[in-house]
Amino acid sequence: MNEKIVKPSILPGFMELTPMDQILFNRMKDTIRRNYEKFGFLPIDTPIIEKSEVLLAKGGGETEKQIYKVVKGNTDMSLRFDLTVPLARYVAQYYSDLTFPFRRYHIGKVYRGERNQKGRFREFYQADIDIIGNGTLSIINDAEIPSVIYSTFKDLGFDSFTIRINNRKVLKGFFRNLGIEDSTMILRSVDKLGKIGIENVRSELSEFDLSEDVINQILEFISIKGSNGEIVNNLKSLNIEDEIFIEGVNELEVVSRYIGMFGVPEENYQIDLTISRGLDYYTGTVYETFLNDYPSIGSVCSGGRYDDLATYYTTQKLPGVGISIGLTRLFYQLREANIIESKDNSLTKVVIIPMEGYMDYAIEALNSLRKANIYSQVYFEDGKTGKKFKFANNLNIPYTIAIGKDEVDNNKYTLKNMITGEQSLLSIEEVIDKLK
Amino acid sequence: MNEKIVKPSILPGFMELTPMDQILFNRMKDTIRRNYEKFGFLPIDTPIIEKSEVLLAKGGGETEKQIYKVVKGNTDMSLRFDLTVPLARYVAQYYSDLTFPFRRYHIGKVYRGERNQKGRFREFYQADIDIIGNGTLSIINDAEIPSVIYSTFKDLGFDSFTIRINNRKVLKGFFRNLGIEDSTMILRSVDKLGKIGIENVRSELSEFDLSEDVINQILEFISIKGSNGEIVNNLKSLNIEDEIFIEGVNELEVVSRYIGMFGVPEENYQIDLTISRGLDYYTGTVYETFLNDYPSIGSVCSGGRYDDLATYYTTQKLPGVGISIGLTRLFYQLREANIIESKDNSLTKVVIIPMEGYMDYAIEALNSLRKANIYSQVYFEDGKTGKKFKFANNLNIPYTIAIGKDEVDNNKYTLKNMITGEQSLLSIEEVIDKLK
């Protein structure tokens, strides 16, 4: 025995699951991947470690403070903190080998040294898709993205969710028309409308250097409600002649019409003029997705359109549109809300339990089941029968097959449904029929 | 435009694939995963960063020199260098929540600061399975592992491969019987038999302090050849009375008999007394797997039985048996040997190419195809028709559907087979039938 035992533990802020929860997590990840692939997105898998000068080319801000540096030799290296910067580097690096529009998905771990708090993770999965154009990219792409979100969240088992859509050009043009060039702070207040209500937004806005009239126009603007068609008409009727505004409204109109054509039901998407997305690189369409029964979870899938993906790595103009699902956080929140339950989470369908001396018969049955592609295993260990059935129970394995003298004499197997307790003596063909 | 462009590049020793190669890589990874799951192995996914004191509990050796340290705050952290240490930590940490025997698989990236050379990677995927017993673990498990290897490599498309099997107890007992307690250096020479031949092994052995008679006995021992049954009989007829030797021969006999029972054909496994596996923690059965048509690739899947998995983290005795596939290296080598070709590697089955003004019809067709679960996409961008077909060609997408005036007037679609060039005018139902 070893004298020096190290306490087995992981770092704070890292998620680690039991195998049974891991199966559920993987199922979510697989569902997302399947949908991304179905819509024509190609996989990439970039290194988790990159040169710091590449990852931090943009530099500054929270990112730099949260980054994990990696030490080995003299190269300045870091762990990636998102999948967008590696995408930008990738597209710039392999530009001449790629076929545009380049649809790529990437599901992988990223690292951020966030302050340690419940529900915040320092290592987490992002599941991203982006469509990158070479020079230009049709606005129709912006309309297809919500259909990927819709298909994915449907397949994840959600019915009631809303994809909220806006266009940064509408906001930019509207504020420019009011004489406001930098609307960052205002947008931050406006974004809180749903949470704090109109009067609180008004009092926040009154702290900026804005006239009463301007404040009223802003509040009126963000109060525009109605069907998607009504909102577009309402925006048009404002008769704002700012070019960017007009372009934004046109885009919003095209996008919202085509989203419907791509099969997303009207109740699942909604123009929302208060959505602006914090990240400053979005330049057109923006998306946020909310589970209507769990509003406190916040947006579960966000993204938007950007003018130029890889400005730090190439002079090529690469406009794009994309979204990201924060998978680790989403799983955590769904589990906290008891939406994810640990059942139906066995990959194995049946455990074969041989009585002493019947191992060879058990393996014979195992071979037949596996040949029929029924996921099965034999409990090989010695021990009491009760313990063996408990093995199946603990792992939520739905069936057991007992093999002993009676079974061998009759060339039959005792198949037990571990949920109902029901037992029956069946031939191997009958077992396969039943479990298929 | 940005004045400061950072050259887009990755660190040396890291593998990054084109999307088309990534599809092939993922297919391999999925095949391995499916096989692991079919045999009852449960998934785990541990953090890539762990406390250095945990990862380096064993300490010393190459490992410590190759490790990537991670810097953020004051905690001493590192990147995992294999999946075995995290498994040991995991099993010790969640011991009371796990159900034994614990079958787990883990496919994930690990990091080693190896010297930079062709075919060596600093970030690479390992695909591991292990079966961990609580106190004891039946020898039958050792016999089932080769059937996982067999099933996996068959599914990966290989027919001619040999799983070489040995037992460390046989070696240990044999050498102890010769009065040699530490056989490490001798085993290193013996292991080279296949490469350097018997006479070179003899001359290497003559440099140790061994009598002529002992050297002859060693050479005779490692020259034992024949069917698995013949080798076992040959070992028995040596009449060596060392207890460990006898135990080892018995294990080898049981394991080789049961491997056949688990459905592995005799031509795919072979007892090989020269196999010893470098790692010192193997204590019984050991495996190496070779592709017979590509011997220079070396072992593509290795592993074995160990007495105690988690001695550094718990006083619980946890014997186990497992194997590992070095997926990144394997993929690299197969590609270098031209075994992996970039064809049949499109996930998308068909690209719809609308002529100008026919976008809405294209999206309608897209919806029908996707509803039938045919992976499809529309080429949305403006441009010359030739460029649009080239998009499908570049991405190896096997079919295109053209939509223009003729097609809309006839309510039919021109389906083109991009490989044969064959075209036909079909209704959407006929298209779906053809592509399903």
PDB file of C-alpha atoms in Angstrom, chain A residues 164 166 170-171 174-175 178 186-194 196-202 205 214-226 231 234-235 238 245 271-276:
ATOM      1  CA  ARG A 164     -35.938  36.767 -30.726  1.00  0.00           C
ATOM      2  CA  ASN A 166     -33.379  42.153 -34.268  1.00  0.00           C
ATOM      3  CA  VAL A 170     -32.110  49.313 -37.283  1.00  0.00           C
ATOM      4  CA  LEU A 171     -30.781  50.295 -33.858  1.00  0.00           C
ATOM      5  CA  PHE A 174     -32.499  54.893 -35.295  1.00  0.00           C
ATOM      6  CA  PHE A 175     -30.053  56.332 -32.777  1.00  0.00           C
ATOM      7  CA  LEU A 178     -31.655  61.014 -33.062  1.00  0.00           C
ATOM      8  CA  ILE A 186     -28.254  53.332 -24.087  1.00  0.00           C
ATOM      9  CA  LEU A 187     -28.554  49.855 -25.596  1.00  0.00           C
ATOM     10  CA  ARG A 188     -27.417  48.375 -22.305  1.00  0.00           C
ATOM     11  CA  SER A 189     -30.358  50.075 -20.554  1.00  0.00           C
ATOM     12  CA  VAL A 190     -32.787  49.237 -23.338  1.00  0.00           C
ATOM     13  CA  ASP A 191     -31.747  45.577 -23.154  1.00  0.00           C
ATOM     14  CA  LYS A 192     -33.078  45.452 -19.572  1.00  0.00           C
ATOM     15  CA  LEU A 193     -36.647  46.373 -20.570  1.00  0.00           C
ATOM     16  CA  GLY A 194     -37.969  42.845 -20.017  1.00  0.00           C
ATOM     17  CA  ILE A 196     -36.864  46.131 -15.058  1.00  0.00           C
ATOM     18  CA  GLY A 197     -39.861  47.619 -16.917  1.00  0.00           C
ATOM     19  CA  ILE A 198     -40.340  50.764 -18.938  1.00  0.00           C
ATOM     20  CA  GLU A 199     -40.276  53.278 -16.080  1.00  0.00           C
ATOM     21  CA  ASN A 200     -36.945  52.046 -14.793  1.00  0.00           C
ATOM     22  CA  VAL A 201     -35.523  52.205 -18.280  1.00  0.00           C
ATOM     23  CA  ARG A 202     -36.789  55.790 -18.484  1.00  0.00           C
ATOM     24  CA  LEU A 205     -31.986  56.969 -19.737  1.00  0.00           C
ATOM     25  CA  VAL A 214     -35.430  61.922 -27.374  1.00  0.00           C
ATOM     26  CA  ILE A 215     -36.107  59.732 -24.348  1.00  0.00           C
ATOM     27  CA  ASN A 216     -39.747  59.513 -25.320  1.00  0.00           C
ATOM     28  CA  GLN A 217     -38.874  58.567 -28.870  1.00  0.00           C
ATOM     29  CA  ILE A 218     -36.547  55.820 -27.583  1.00  0.00           C
ATOM     30  CA  LEU A 219     -39.196  54.465 -25.236  1.00  0.00           C
ATOM     31  CA  GLU A 220     -41.822  54.585 -27.955  1.00  0.00           C
ATOM     32  CA  PHE A 221     -39.465  52.784 -30.334  1.00  0.00           C
ATOM     33  CA  ILE A 222     -38.667  49.928 -27.956  1.00  0.00           C
ATOM     34  CA  SER A 223     -42.328  49.604 -27.074  1.00  0.00           C
ATOM     35  CA  ILE A 224     -43.251  48.677 -30.629  1.00  0.00           C
ATOM     36  CA  LYS A 225     -45.018  45.342 -30.357  1.00  0.00           C
ATOM     37  CA  GLY A 226     -47.121  43.098 -32.546  1.00  0.00           C
ATOM     38  CA  ILE A 231     -43.478  45.540 -36.315  1.00  0.00           C
ATOM     39  CA  ASN A 234     -44.561  50.122 -37.754  1.00  0.00           C
ATOM     40  CA  LEU A 235     -40.826  50.684 -38.296  1.00  0.00           C
ATOM     41  CA  LEU A 238     -41.657  56.029 -38.553  1.00  0.00           C
ATOM     42  CA  PHE A 245     -32.033  52.414 -40.674  1.00  0.00           C
ATOM     43  CA  ILE A 271     -38.823  40.544 -33.768  1.00  0.00           C
ATOM     44  CA  ASP A 272     -37.722  42.218 -30.533  1.00  0.00           C
ATOM     45  CA  LEU A 273     -36.246  45.702 -30.866  1.00  0.00           C
ATOM     46  CA  THR A 274     -34.680  45.571 -27.400  1.00  0.00           C
ATOM     47  CA  ILE A 275     -32.294  42.761 -28.341  1.00  0.00           C
ATOM     48  CA  SER A 276     -28.875  44.134 -29.181  1.00  0.00           C
TER      49      SER A 276
END
